[in-house]
PDB file of C-alpha atoms and ligand atoms in Angstrom:
ATOM      1  CA  MET A   1      -2.190  17.651   8.590  1.00 66.00           C
ATOM      2  CA  SER A   2      -2.997  16.550  12.236  1.00 88.00           C
ATOM      3  CA  PHE A   3      -4.297  13.036  12.656  1.00 98.00           C
ATOM      4  CA  ASN A   4      -5.058  13.599  16.306  1.00 97.00           C
ATOM      5  CA  ASN A   5      -7.219  10.816  17.627  1.00 94.00           C
ATOM      6  CA  LYS A   6      -7.711   9.247  14.138  1.00 98.00           C
ATOM      7  CA  VAL A   7      -7.252   5.537  13.932  1.00 98.00           C
ATOM      8  CA  VAL A   8      -5.181   4.486  10.929  1.00 99.00           C
ATOM      9  CA  ILE A   9      -4.455   0.864   9.703  1.00 99.00           C
ATOM     10  CA  VAL A  10      -1.349   0.498   7.422  1.00 99.00           C
ATOM     11  CA  THR A  11      -1.146  -2.985   5.918  1.00 99.00           C
ATOM     12  CA  GLY A  12       2.450  -4.215   5.043  1.00 98.00           C
ATOM     13  CA  SER A  13       3.953  -1.874   7.546  1.00 98.00           C
ATOM     14  CA  SER A  14       6.673  -4.216   8.702  1.00 98.00           C
ATOM     15  CA  THR A  15       9.215  -2.612   6.079  1.00 98.00           C
ATOM     16  CA  GLY A  16       9.464  -0.192   3.337  1.00 98.00           C
ATOM     17  CA  ILE A  17       6.769   2.374   2.310  1.00 98.00           C
ATOM     18  CA  GLY A  18       4.281   0.862   4.806  1.00 98.00           C
ATOM     19  CA  ALA A  19       6.732   1.316   7.738  1.00 98.00           C
ATOM     20  CA  VAL A  20       7.561   4.862   7.032  1.00 98.00           C
ATOM     21  CA  THR A  21       4.004   5.672   6.348  1.00 98.00           C
ATOM     22  CA  ALA A  22       2.927   4.146   9.753  1.00 98.00           C
ATOM     23  CA  VAL A  23       5.646   6.270  11.496  1.00 98.00           C
ATOM     24  CA  ALA A  24       4.582   9.285   9.768  1.00 98.00           C
ATOM     25  CA  PHE A  25       0.992   8.878  10.905  1.00 98.00           C
ATOM     26  CA  ALA A  26       2.108   8.177  14.404  1.00 98.00           C
ATOM     27  CA  LYS A  27       4.182  11.454  14.268  1.00 98.00           C
ATOM     28  CA  GLU A  28       0.965  13.336  13.278  1.00 98.00           C
ATOM     29  CA  GLY A  29      -0.875  11.996  16.362  1.00 97.00           C
ATOM     30  CA  ALA A  30      -2.801   9.039  14.836  1.00 98.00           C
ATOM     31  CA  LYS A  31      -3.476   5.845  16.643  1.00 98.00           C
ATOM     32  CA  VAL A  32      -1.724   3.460  14.363  1.00 98.00           C
ATOM     33  CA  VAL A  33      -2.421  -0.199  13.605  1.00 99.00           C
ATOM     34  CA  ILE A  34       0.582  -1.854  11.980  1.00 98.00           C
ATOM     35  CA  VAL A  35       0.287  -5.155  10.042  1.00 98.00           C
ATOM     36  CA  GLY A  36       2.609  -7.673   8.566  1.00 98.00           C
ATOM     37  CA  ARG A  37       3.758 -11.329   8.758  1.00 98.00           C
ATOM     38  CA  ASN A  38       7.350 -10.723  10.196  1.00 98.00           C
ATOM     39  CA  GLU A  39       7.055 -10.106  13.940  1.00 98.00           C
ATOM     40  CA  ALA A  40      10.532  -8.985  14.354  1.00 98.00           C
ATOM     41  CA  ASN A  41      10.208  -6.238  11.782  1.00 98.00           C
ATOM     42  CA  LEU A  42       6.829  -5.131  13.216  1.00 98.00           C
ATOM     43  CA  ASN A  43       8.302  -4.724  16.668  1.00 98.00           C
ATOM     44  CA  ASP A  44      11.051  -2.636  15.234  1.00 98.00           C
ATOM     45  CA  VAL A  45       8.516  -0.306  13.586  1.00 98.00           C
ATOM     46  CA  ALA A  46       6.406  -0.234  16.721  1.00 98.00           C
ATOM     47  CA  LYS A  47       9.374   1.172  18.527  1.00 98.00           C
ATOM     48  CA  GLN A  48       9.815   3.746  15.769  1.00 98.00           C
ATOM     49  CA  CYS A  49       6.078   4.734  16.095  1.00 98.00           C
ATOM     50  CA  SER A  50       6.319   4.910  19.909  1.00 98.00           C
ATOM     51  CA  ALA A  51       9.422   7.213  19.719  1.00 98.00           C
ATOM     52  CA  VAL A  52       7.451   9.815  17.787  1.00 98.00           C
ATOM     53  CA  GLY A  53       3.857   9.303  19.000  1.00 98.00           C
ATOM     54  CA  SER A  54       1.742   6.695  20.857  1.00 97.00           C
ATOM     55  CA  ALA A  55       2.419   3.030  20.879  1.00 98.00           C
ATOM     56  CA  PRO A  56       0.772   1.258  17.744  1.00 98.00           C
ATOM     57  CA  LEU A  57      -1.413  -1.803  17.948  1.00 98.00           C
ATOM     58  CA  VAL A  58       0.756  -4.621  16.338  1.00 98.00           C
ATOM     59  CA  ILE A  59      -1.190  -7.279  14.452  1.00 98.00           C
ATOM     60  CA  LYS A  60       0.715 -10.190  12.983  1.00 98.00           C
ATOM     61  CA  ALA A  61      -1.435 -11.217   9.966  1.00 98.00           C
ATOM     62  CA  ASP A  62      -1.397 -12.368   6.521  1.00 98.00           C
ATOM     63  CA  VAL A  63      -3.709 -10.114   4.451  1.00 98.00           C
ATOM     64  CA  THR A  64      -4.608 -13.065   2.049  1.00 98.00           C
ATOM     65  CA  LYS A  65      -6.095 -15.210   4.765  1.00 98.00           C
ATOM     66  CA  ASP A  66      -9.712 -14.271   5.326  1.00 98.00           C
ATOM     67  CA  GLU A  67      -9.751 -15.023   8.980  1.00 98.00           C
ATOM     68  CA  ASP A  68      -6.566 -12.780   9.383  1.00 98.00           C
ATOM     69  CA  ALA A  69      -8.241  -9.990   7.518  1.00 98.00           C
ATOM     70  CA  LYS A  70     -11.283 -10.129   9.852  1.00 98.00           C
ATOM     71  CA  ARG A  71      -9.044 -10.091  12.842  1.00 98.00           C
ATOM     72  CA  ILE A  72      -7.240  -6.984  11.577  1.00 99.00           C
ATOM     73  CA  ILE A  73     -10.558  -5.062  11.490  1.00 99.00           C
ATOM     74  CA  ASN A  74     -12.033  -6.612  14.581  1.00 98.00           C
ATOM     75  CA  ASP A  75      -8.978  -6.088  16.781  1.00 98.00           C
ATOM     76  CA  THR A  76      -8.778  -2.437  15.577  1.00 99.00           C
ATOM     77  CA  ILE A  77     -12.349  -1.718  16.525  1.00 98.00           C
ATOM     78  CA  GLN A  78     -11.987  -3.664  19.861  1.00 98.00           C
ATOM     79  CA  LYS A  79      -8.786  -1.628  20.858  1.00 98.00           C
ATOM     80  CA  PHE A  80      -9.629   1.838  19.492  1.00 98.00           C
ATOM     81  CA  GLY A  81     -13.539   1.899  18.908  1.00 98.00           C
ATOM     82  CA  GLN A  82     -13.406   3.320  15.540  1.00 98.00           C
ATOM     83  CA  LEU A  83     -11.476   3.295  12.130  1.00 98.00           C
ATOM     84  CA  ASP A  84     -10.730   6.559  10.149  1.00 98.00           C
ATOM     85  CA  VAL A  85      -8.124   5.513   7.488  1.00 99.00           C
ATOM     86  CA  LEU A  86      -7.286   2.238   5.987  1.00 99.00           C
ATOM     87  CA  VAL A  87      -3.987   2.272   3.961  1.00 99.00           C
ATOM     88  CA  ASN A  88      -3.879  -0.828   1.695  1.00 99.00           C
ATOM     89  CA  ASN A  89      -0.028  -0.986   1.230  1.00 98.00           C
ATOM     90  CA  ALA A  90       0.845  -4.709   1.483  1.00 98.00           C
ATOM     91  CA  GLY A  91       1.939  -5.909  -1.873  1.00 98.00           C
ATOM     92  CA  ILE A  92       4.413  -8.268  -3.733  1.00 97.00           C
ATOM     93  CA  PHE A  93       6.279  -8.085  -7.003  1.00 96.00           C
ATOM     94  CA  GLU A  94       7.071 -11.337  -8.723  1.00 96.00           C
ATOM     95  CA  TYR A  95       8.231 -12.400 -12.192  1.00 95.00           C
ATOM     96  CA  GLY A  96       6.568 -15.000 -14.504  1.00 96.00           C
ATOM     97  CA  ASP A  97       5.893 -14.654 -18.129  1.00 95.00           C
ATOM     98  CA  ILE A  98       3.596 -16.527 -20.570  1.00 97.00           C
ATOM     99  CA  LEU A  99       6.196 -18.520 -22.674  1.00 97.00           C
ATOM    100  CA  SER A 100       8.031 -19.705 -19.530  1.00 96.00           C
ATOM    101  CA  GLY A 101       4.702 -21.227 -18.345  1.00 97.00           C
ATOM    102  CA  LYS A 102       4.847 -19.347 -15.055  1.00 97.00           C
ATOM    103  CA  ILE A 103       2.341 -16.480 -15.566  1.00 98.00           C
ATOM    104  CA  LEU A 104      -0.655 -18.216 -14.069  1.00 98.00           C
ATOM    105  CA  GLU A 105       0.965 -19.196 -10.750  1.00 98.00           C
ATOM    106  CA  THR A 106       2.580 -15.805 -10.410  1.00 98.00           C
ATOM    107  CA  TYR A 107      -0.701 -14.040 -11.241  1.00 98.00           C
ATOM    108  CA  ASP A 108      -2.492 -16.199  -8.531  1.00 98.00           C
ATOM    109  CA  ARG A 109       0.078 -15.258  -5.755  1.00 98.00           C
ATOM    110  CA  ILE A 110       0.228 -11.590  -6.713  1.00 98.00           C
ATOM    111  CA  ILE A 111      -3.582 -11.023  -7.178  1.00 98.00           C
ATOM    112  CA  ALA A 112      -4.202 -12.649  -3.762  1.00 98.00           C
ATOM    113  CA  ILE A 113      -2.318  -9.859  -2.107  1.00 98.00           C
ATOM    114  CA  ASN A 114      -2.280  -6.763  -4.411  1.00 98.00           C
ATOM    115  CA  LEU A 115      -5.982  -7.096  -5.371  1.00 98.00           C
ATOM    116  CA  ARG A 116      -8.095  -9.735  -3.522  1.00 98.00           C
ATOM    117  CA  ALA A 117      -6.930  -8.758  -0.117  1.00 99.00           C
ATOM    118  CA  VAL A 118      -7.517  -5.087  -0.786  1.00 99.00           C
ATOM    119  CA  ILE A 119     -11.149  -5.928  -1.894  1.00 99.00           C
ATOM    120  CA  HIS A 120     -11.769  -8.061   1.257  1.00 98.00           C
ATOM    121  CA  LEU A 121     -10.411  -5.299   3.616  1.00 99.00           C
ATOM    122  CA  THR A 122     -12.402  -2.762   1.928  1.00 99.00           C
ATOM    123  CA  GLN A 123     -15.600  -4.700   2.417  1.00 98.00           C
ATOM    124  CA  LEU A 124     -14.703  -5.338   6.079  1.00 99.00           C
ATOM    125  CA  ALA A 125     -13.580  -1.720   6.840  1.00 99.00           C
ATOM    126  CA  ALA A 126     -16.407   0.076   4.981  1.00 99.00           C
ATOM    127  CA  PRO A 127     -19.117  -0.064   7.645  1.00 98.00           C
ATOM    128  CA  HIS A 128     -16.727   1.482  10.103  1.00 98.00           C
ATOM    129  CA  LEU A 129     -15.481   4.179   7.705  1.00 98.00           C
ATOM    130  CA  VAL A 130     -19.182   5.193   7.041  1.00 98.00           C
ATOM    131  CA  LYS A 131     -19.480   5.891  10.759  1.00 98.00           C
ATOM    132  CA  THR A 132     -16.434   8.096  10.902  1.00 98.00           C
ATOM    133  CA  LYS A 133     -16.667   9.562   7.187  1.00 98.00           C
ATOM    134  CA  GLY A 134     -13.033   8.089   6.820  1.00 98.00           C
ATOM    135  CA  ASN A 135     -11.239   7.159   3.788  1.00 98.00           C
ATOM    136  CA  ILE A 136      -8.998   4.470   2.203  1.00 99.00           C
ATOM    137  CA  VAL A 137      -5.743   4.977   0.316  1.00 99.00           C
ATOM    138  CA  ASN A 138      -4.514   2.093  -1.956  1.00 99.00           C
ATOM    139  CA  ILE A 139      -0.787   1.863  -2.690  1.00 99.00           C
ATOM    140  CA  SER A 140      -0.876   1.148  -6.355  1.00 98.00           C
ATOM    141  CA  SER A 141       2.071   1.516  -8.913  1.00 98.00           C
ATOM    142  CA  GLY A 142       3.027   3.359 -12.022  1.00 97.00           C
ATOM    143  CA  ALA A 143       3.277  -0.082 -13.393  1.00 97.00           C
ATOM    144  CA  SER A 144      -0.511   0.075 -13.768  1.00 98.00           C
ATOM    145  CA  LEU A 145       0.114   2.152 -16.923  1.00 98.00           C
ATOM    146  CA  LEU A 146       2.733  -0.197 -18.344  1.00 96.00           C
ATOM    147  CA  TYR A 147       2.515  -3.556 -20.088  1.00 95.00           C
ATOM    148  CA  GLY A 148       5.872  -5.095 -19.192  1.00 89.00           C
ATOM    149  CA  PRO A 149       8.738  -5.939 -19.404  1.00 90.00           C
ATOM    150  CA  PRO A 150       6.745  -9.255 -20.178  1.00 93.00           C
ATOM    151  CA  ALA A 151       7.857 -11.086 -16.869  1.00 94.00           C
ATOM    152  CA  THR A 152       6.187  -8.230 -14.942  1.00 94.00           C
ATOM    153  CA  LEU A 153       2.832  -8.442 -16.743  1.00 97.00           C
ATOM    154  CA  ALA A 154       0.891 -10.148 -13.811  1.00 98.00           C
ATOM    155  CA  TYR A 155       2.126  -7.190 -11.418  1.00 97.00           C
ATOM    156  CA  CYS A 156       0.989  -4.583 -13.927  1.00 98.00           C
ATOM    157  CA  VAL A 157      -2.397  -6.264 -14.225  1.00 98.00           C
ATOM    158  CA  SER A 158      -2.803  -6.386 -10.612  1.00 98.00           C
ATOM    159  CA  LYS A 159      -2.096  -2.544 -10.133  1.00 98.00           C
ATOM    160  CA  ALA A 160      -4.250  -1.683 -13.212  1.00 98.00           C
ATOM    161  CA  ALA A 161      -7.103  -3.691 -11.582  1.00 98.00           C
ATOM    162  CA  LEU A 162      -6.311  -1.998  -8.313  1.00 99.00           C
ATOM    163  CA  ASP A 163      -6.754   1.542  -9.952  1.00 99.00           C
ATOM    164  CA  HIS A 164     -10.123   0.273 -11.501  1.00 98.00           C
ATOM    165  CA  PHE A 165     -11.283  -0.957  -7.986  1.00 99.00           C
ATOM    166  CA  THR A 166     -10.117   2.298  -6.467  1.00 99.00           C
ATOM    167  CA  LYS A 167     -12.298   4.278  -8.671  1.00 98.00           C
ATOM    168  CA  GLY A 168     -15.316   2.040  -8.547  1.00 98.00           C
ATOM    169  CA  SER A 169     -15.184   1.801  -4.684  1.00 98.00           C
ATOM    170  CA  ALA A 170     -14.833   5.586  -4.582  1.00 99.00           C
ATOM    171  CA  LEU A 171     -18.142   5.757  -6.626  1.00 98.00           C
ATOM    172  CA  GLU A 172     -20.006   3.373  -4.439  1.00 98.00           C
ATOM    173  CA  LEU A 173     -18.749   4.789  -1.075  1.00 99.00           C
ATOM    174  CA  ALA A 174     -19.071   8.480  -1.995  1.00 98.00           C
ATOM    175  CA  PRO A 175     -22.834   8.868  -1.001  1.00 98.00           C
ATOM    176  CA  SER A 176     -21.829   7.477   2.483  1.00 98.00           C
ATOM    177  CA  GLY A 177     -19.095  10.173   2.857  1.00 98.00           C
ATOM    178  CA  VAL A 178     -16.330   7.757   2.460  1.00 98.00           C
ATOM    179  CA  ARG A 179     -13.393   8.774   0.027  1.00 99.00           C
ATOM    180  CA  VAL A 180     -11.152   6.196  -1.879  1.00 99.00           C
ATOM    181  CA  ASN A 181      -7.872   7.165  -3.633  1.00 99.00           C
ATOM    182  CA  ALA A 182      -4.706   5.565  -4.617  1.00 99.00           C
ATOM    183  CA  VAL A 183      -1.050   6.690  -4.633  1.00 98.00           C
ATOM    184  CA  SER A 184       1.186   5.251  -7.445  1.00 98.00           C
ATOM    185  CA  PRO A 185       4.789   5.306  -6.911  1.00 98.00           C
ATOM    186  CA  GLY A 186       7.394   4.604  -9.523  1.00 96.00           C
ATOM    187  CA  PRO A 187      10.668   3.026  -8.254  1.00 94.00           C
ATOM    188  CA  VAL A 188      11.158   3.616  -4.476  1.00 96.00           C
ATOM    189  CA  GLU A 189      14.292   2.673  -2.625  1.00 94.00           C
ATOM    190  CA  THR A 190      12.939  -0.418  -0.531  1.00 94.00           C
ATOM    191  CA  ASP A 191      13.705  -3.997  -0.235  1.00 91.00           C
ATOM    192  CA  MET A 192      11.192  -4.612  -3.105  1.00 91.00           C
ATOM    193  CA  LEU A 193      13.216  -2.548  -5.420  1.00 89.00           C
ATOM    194  CA  THR A 194      16.613  -3.897  -4.284  1.00 87.00           C
ATOM    195  CA  ARG A 195      15.287  -7.471  -5.070  1.00 87.00           C
ATOM    196  CA  HIS A 196      13.990  -6.382  -8.436  1.00 84.00           C
ATOM    197  CA  SER A 197      17.229  -4.597  -9.377  1.00 82.00           C
ATOM    198  CA  VAL A 198      19.276  -7.621  -8.413  1.00 81.00           C
ATOM    199  CA  GLN A 199      16.943  -9.941 -10.534  1.00 79.00           C
ATOM    200  CA  MET A 200      16.937  -7.717 -13.496  1.00 76.00           C
ATOM    201  CA  ASN A 201      20.738  -7.148 -13.083  1.00 78.00           C
ATOM    202  CA  ALA A 202      20.133  -3.348 -13.034  1.00 78.00           C
ATOM    203  CA  PRO A 203      21.723  -1.640 -10.044  1.00 81.00           C
ATOM    204  CA  ILE A 204      19.591   1.235  -8.594  1.00 82.00           C
ATOM    205  CA  ASP A 205      21.969   3.809  -9.938  1.00 83.00           C
ATOM    206  CA  GLN A 206      21.011   2.458 -13.412  1.00 83.00           C
ATOM    207  CA  VAL A 207      17.167   2.603 -12.585  1.00 84.00           C
ATOM    208  CA  LYS A 208      17.932   6.330 -11.799  1.00 86.00           C
ATOM    209  CA  VAL A 209      19.262   6.996 -15.131  1.00 82.00           C
ATOM    210  CA  PHE A 210      16.031   5.661 -16.800  1.00 85.00           C
ATOM    211  CA  SER A 211      13.884   8.275 -14.795  1.00 92.00           C
ATOM    212  CA  PRO A 212      13.415  11.626 -16.366  1.00 95.00           C
ATOM    213  CA  LEU A 213      14.307  13.239 -13.048  1.00 97.00           C
ATOM    214  CA  LYS A 214      17.376  10.938 -12.757  1.00 95.00           C
ATOM    215  CA  ARG A 215      16.276   9.779  -9.365  1.00 95.00           C
ATOM    216  CA  VAL A 216      14.254   7.102  -7.482  1.00 95.00           C
ATOM    217  CA  SER A 217      11.953   8.043  -4.533  1.00 97.00           C
ATOM    218  CA  GLN A 218      12.395   7.502  -0.910  1.00 97.00           C
ATOM    219  CA  SER A 219       9.547   6.026   1.067  1.00 98.00           C
ATOM    220  CA  GLU A 220       9.204   9.354   2.992  1.00 98.00           C
ATOM    221  CA  GLU A 221       8.004  11.084  -0.283  1.00 98.00           C
ATOM    222  CA  ILE A 222       5.252   8.466  -0.830  1.00 98.00           C
ATOM    223  CA  ALA A 223       4.282   8.685   2.971  1.00 98.00           C
ATOM    224  CA  ASP A 224       3.957  12.590   2.596  1.00 98.00           C
ATOM    225  CA  LEU A 225       1.482  12.102  -0.334  1.00 98.00           C
ATOM    226  CA  VAL A 226      -0.417   9.401   1.529  1.00 98.00           C
ATOM    227  CA  LEU A 227      -0.879  11.661   4.422  1.00 98.00           C
ATOM    228  CA  PHE A 228      -2.003  14.529   2.274  1.00 98.00           C
ATOM    229  CA  VAL A 229      -4.600  12.326   0.381  1.00 98.00           C
ATOM    230  CA  ALA A 230      -5.864  10.844   3.694  1.00 98.00           C
ATOM    231  CA  GLY A 231      -6.129  14.152   5.340  1.00 98.00           C
ATOM    232  CA  ASN A 232      -8.822  16.766   5.681  1.00 97.00           C
ATOM    233  CA  LYS A 233      -7.141  19.176   2.969  1.00 97.00           C
ATOM    234  CA  ALA A 234      -8.020  16.358   0.452  1.00 98.00           C
ATOM    235  CA  LYS A 235     -11.756  16.431   1.454  1.00 98.00           C
ATOM    236  CA  GLY A 236     -12.929  16.938  -2.113  1.00 98.00           C
ATOM    237  CA  ILE A 237     -10.645  14.269  -3.542  1.00 98.00           C
ATOM    238  CA  THR A 238     -12.054  10.770  -4.389  1.00 98.00           C
ATOM    239  CA  GLY A 239     -11.520   8.182  -7.084  1.00 98.00           C
ATOM    240  CA  SER A 240      -8.020   9.807  -7.860  1.00 98.00           C
ATOM    241  CA  VAL A 241      -4.845   7.942  -8.584  1.00 98.00           C
ATOM    242  CA  TYR A 242      -1.684  10.085  -7.891  1.00 98.00           C
ATOM    243  CA  LEU A 243       1.471   9.267  -9.615  1.00 98.00           C
ATOM    244  CA  ALA A 244       4.730   9.993  -7.742  1.00 98.00           C
ATOM    245  CA  ASP A 245       7.205   8.368 -10.235  1.00 97.00           C
ATOM    246  CA  ASN A 246       9.828  10.902 -11.069  1.00 97.00           C
ATOM    247  CA  GLY A 247       8.395  10.981 -14.558  1.00 97.00           C
ATOM    248  CA  PHE A 248       9.094   7.243 -15.165  1.00 94.00           C
ATOM    249  CA  THR A 249       5.834   6.497 -16.929  1.00 95.00           C
ATOM    250  CA  LEU A 250       6.050   9.528 -19.325  1.00 95.00           C
ATOM    251  CA  GLN A 251       8.515   7.732 -21.494  1.00 89.00           C
TER     252      GLN A 251
HETATM  253  P1  NDP B   1       8.526  -4.150   0.736  1.00 70.43           P
HETATM  254  O1  NDP B   1       8.747  -5.487   0.160  1.00 70.43           O
HETATM  255  O2  NDP B   1       9.509  -3.466   1.416  1.00 70.43           O
HETATM  256  O3  NDP B   1       7.311  -4.172   1.736  1.00 70.43           O
HETATM  257  C1  NDP B   1       6.122  -5.031   1.473  1.00 70.43           C
HETATM  258  C2  NDP B   1       5.408  -5.084   2.792  1.00 70.43           C
HETATM  259  O4  NDP B   1       4.114  -5.931   2.560  1.00 70.43           O
HETATM  260  C3  NDP B   1       6.139  -5.792   3.938  1.00 70.43           C
HETATM  261  O5  NDP B   1       5.668  -4.968   4.981  1.00 70.43           O
HETATM  262  C4  NDP B   1       5.395  -7.099   4.038  1.00 70.43           C
HETATM  263  O6  NDP B   1       5.459  -7.552   5.286  1.00 70.43           O
HETATM  264  C5  NDP B   1       3.992  -6.854   3.439  1.00 70.43           C
HETATM  265  N1  NDP B   1       3.334  -8.012   2.976  1.00 70.43           N
HETATM  266  C6  NDP B   1       3.719  -8.749   1.963  1.00 70.43           C
HETATM  267  N2  NDP B   1       2.811  -9.727   1.724  1.00 70.43           N
HETATM  268  C7  NDP B   1       2.066  -9.715   2.766  1.00 70.43           C
HETATM  269  C8  NDP B   1       0.940 -10.564   3.229  1.00 70.43           C
HETATM  270  N3  NDP B   1       0.488 -11.578   2.548  1.00 70.43           N
HETATM  271  N4  NDP B   1       0.248 -10.194   4.404  1.00 70.43           N
HETATM  272  C9  NDP B   1       0.652  -9.112   5.068  1.00 70.43           C
HETATM  273  N5  NDP B   1       1.624  -8.356   4.757  1.00 70.43           N
HETATM  274  C10 NDP B   1       2.259  -8.689   3.545  1.00 70.43           C
HETATM  275  O7  NDP B   1       7.820  -3.342  -0.440  1.00 70.43           O
HETATM  276  P2  NDP B   1       7.502  -1.730  -0.610  1.00 70.43           P
HETATM  277  O8  NDP B   1       7.587  -1.020   0.578  1.00 70.43           O
HETATM  278  O9  NDP B   1       8.465  -1.302  -1.802  1.00 70.43           O
HETATM  279  O10 NDP B   1       6.046  -1.969  -1.229  1.00 70.43           O
HETATM  280  C11 NDP B   1       4.961  -1.418  -0.704  1.00 70.43           C
HETATM  281  C12 NDP B   1       3.888  -1.213  -1.718  1.00 70.43           C
HETATM  282  O11 NDP B   1       4.329  -0.266  -2.560  1.00 70.43           O
HETATM  283  C13 NDP B   1       3.510  -2.448  -2.371  1.00 70.43           C
HETATM  284  O12 NDP B   1       2.127  -2.429  -2.775  1.00 70.43           O
HETATM  285  C14 NDP B   1       4.158  -2.256  -3.744  1.00 70.43           C
HETATM  286  O13 NDP B   1       3.587  -2.884  -4.840  1.00 70.43           O
HETATM  287  C15 NDP B   1       4.091  -0.696  -3.882  1.00 70.43           C
HETATM  288  N6  NDP B   1       5.100  -0.152  -4.919  1.00 70.43           N
HETATM  289  C16 NDP B   1       6.511  -0.205  -4.534  1.00 70.43           C
HETATM  290  C17 NDP B   1       7.361   0.239  -5.395  1.00 70.43           C
HETATM  291  C18 NDP B   1       8.851   0.243  -5.194  1.00 70.43           C
HETATM  292  O14 NDP B   1       9.616   0.511  -6.102  1.00 70.43           O
HETATM  293  N7  NDP B   1       9.336  -0.059  -3.959  1.00 70.43           N
HETATM  294  C19 NDP B   1       6.953   0.961  -6.703  1.00 70.43           C
HETATM  295  C20 NDP B   1       5.554   1.065  -6.828  1.00 70.43           C
HETATM  296  C21 NDP B   1       4.628   0.519  -5.939  1.00 70.43           C
HETATM  297  P3  NDP B   1       5.782  -9.020   5.751  1.00 70.43           P
HETATM  298  O15 NDP B   1       6.847  -9.520   4.889  1.00 70.43           O
HETATM  299  O16 NDP B   1       6.108  -8.962   7.240  1.00 70.43           O
HETATM  300  O17 NDP B   1       4.498  -9.735   5.613  1.00 70.43           O
END
């Protein structure tokens, strides 16, 4: 699973799944580009990458801003000369249901990051990925298979649309030798899950009880799957959405 000399962008890599994924790629020899808005967190992750591999390119950027998205791709090419893997991980989770009158504003914020930014970065990255026969891994969610709880509907819709985009972009880019897949976690112990469990008044131990395997995932498990899908062993895999949810969506 070596990524020696491969150039890998991981968006939303200042914390959580993205941070651990960036470090895992660095450990496998990749030249990593880490992206997020929080500079202090990015610098912390940069140190972790440097400790196991080469120093990453740090790009402070908001993926929803079109100029920032262009800068992410342009700075990567300027620094490393190529792009092999794009991991679209940056994402948010917010509440807002129909009857509270909050669903539209929630939807607009969520879609801007979880879907529109992915589409924009895919468009910007594609010409470079065609040159390297590279690939894209989108971080979706098991929520793409759910319809609620009602206040989470906008998030579910964003991830369902992301799965659809994953398959459609895989179909368009396959003749150019570019693969596109998604990894769909269930609950993973990150800041996002902590915020969610506080808001839902459901401690993480309670979330575990609801999962058939009676556990939540750690970011490392998701990173392992991302590296497999992005690597050469998965050369025949495109348009696939891999659940890693401890059986959560079976019930
Ligand atoms: P975190 O909240 O820990 O991390 C989210 C990351 O996204 C941060 O690095 C944040 O960085 C970045 N980010 C958010 N908005 C933007 C933006 N506008 N521009 C650039 N970066 C941004 O969440 P997780 O690690 O848990 O989530 C990562 C992905 O996994 C998300 O797509 C999420 O939907 C998905 N997921 C998570 C699950 C879970 O239980 N944790 C379950 C299923 C899916 P910064 O604040 O520095 O900008």
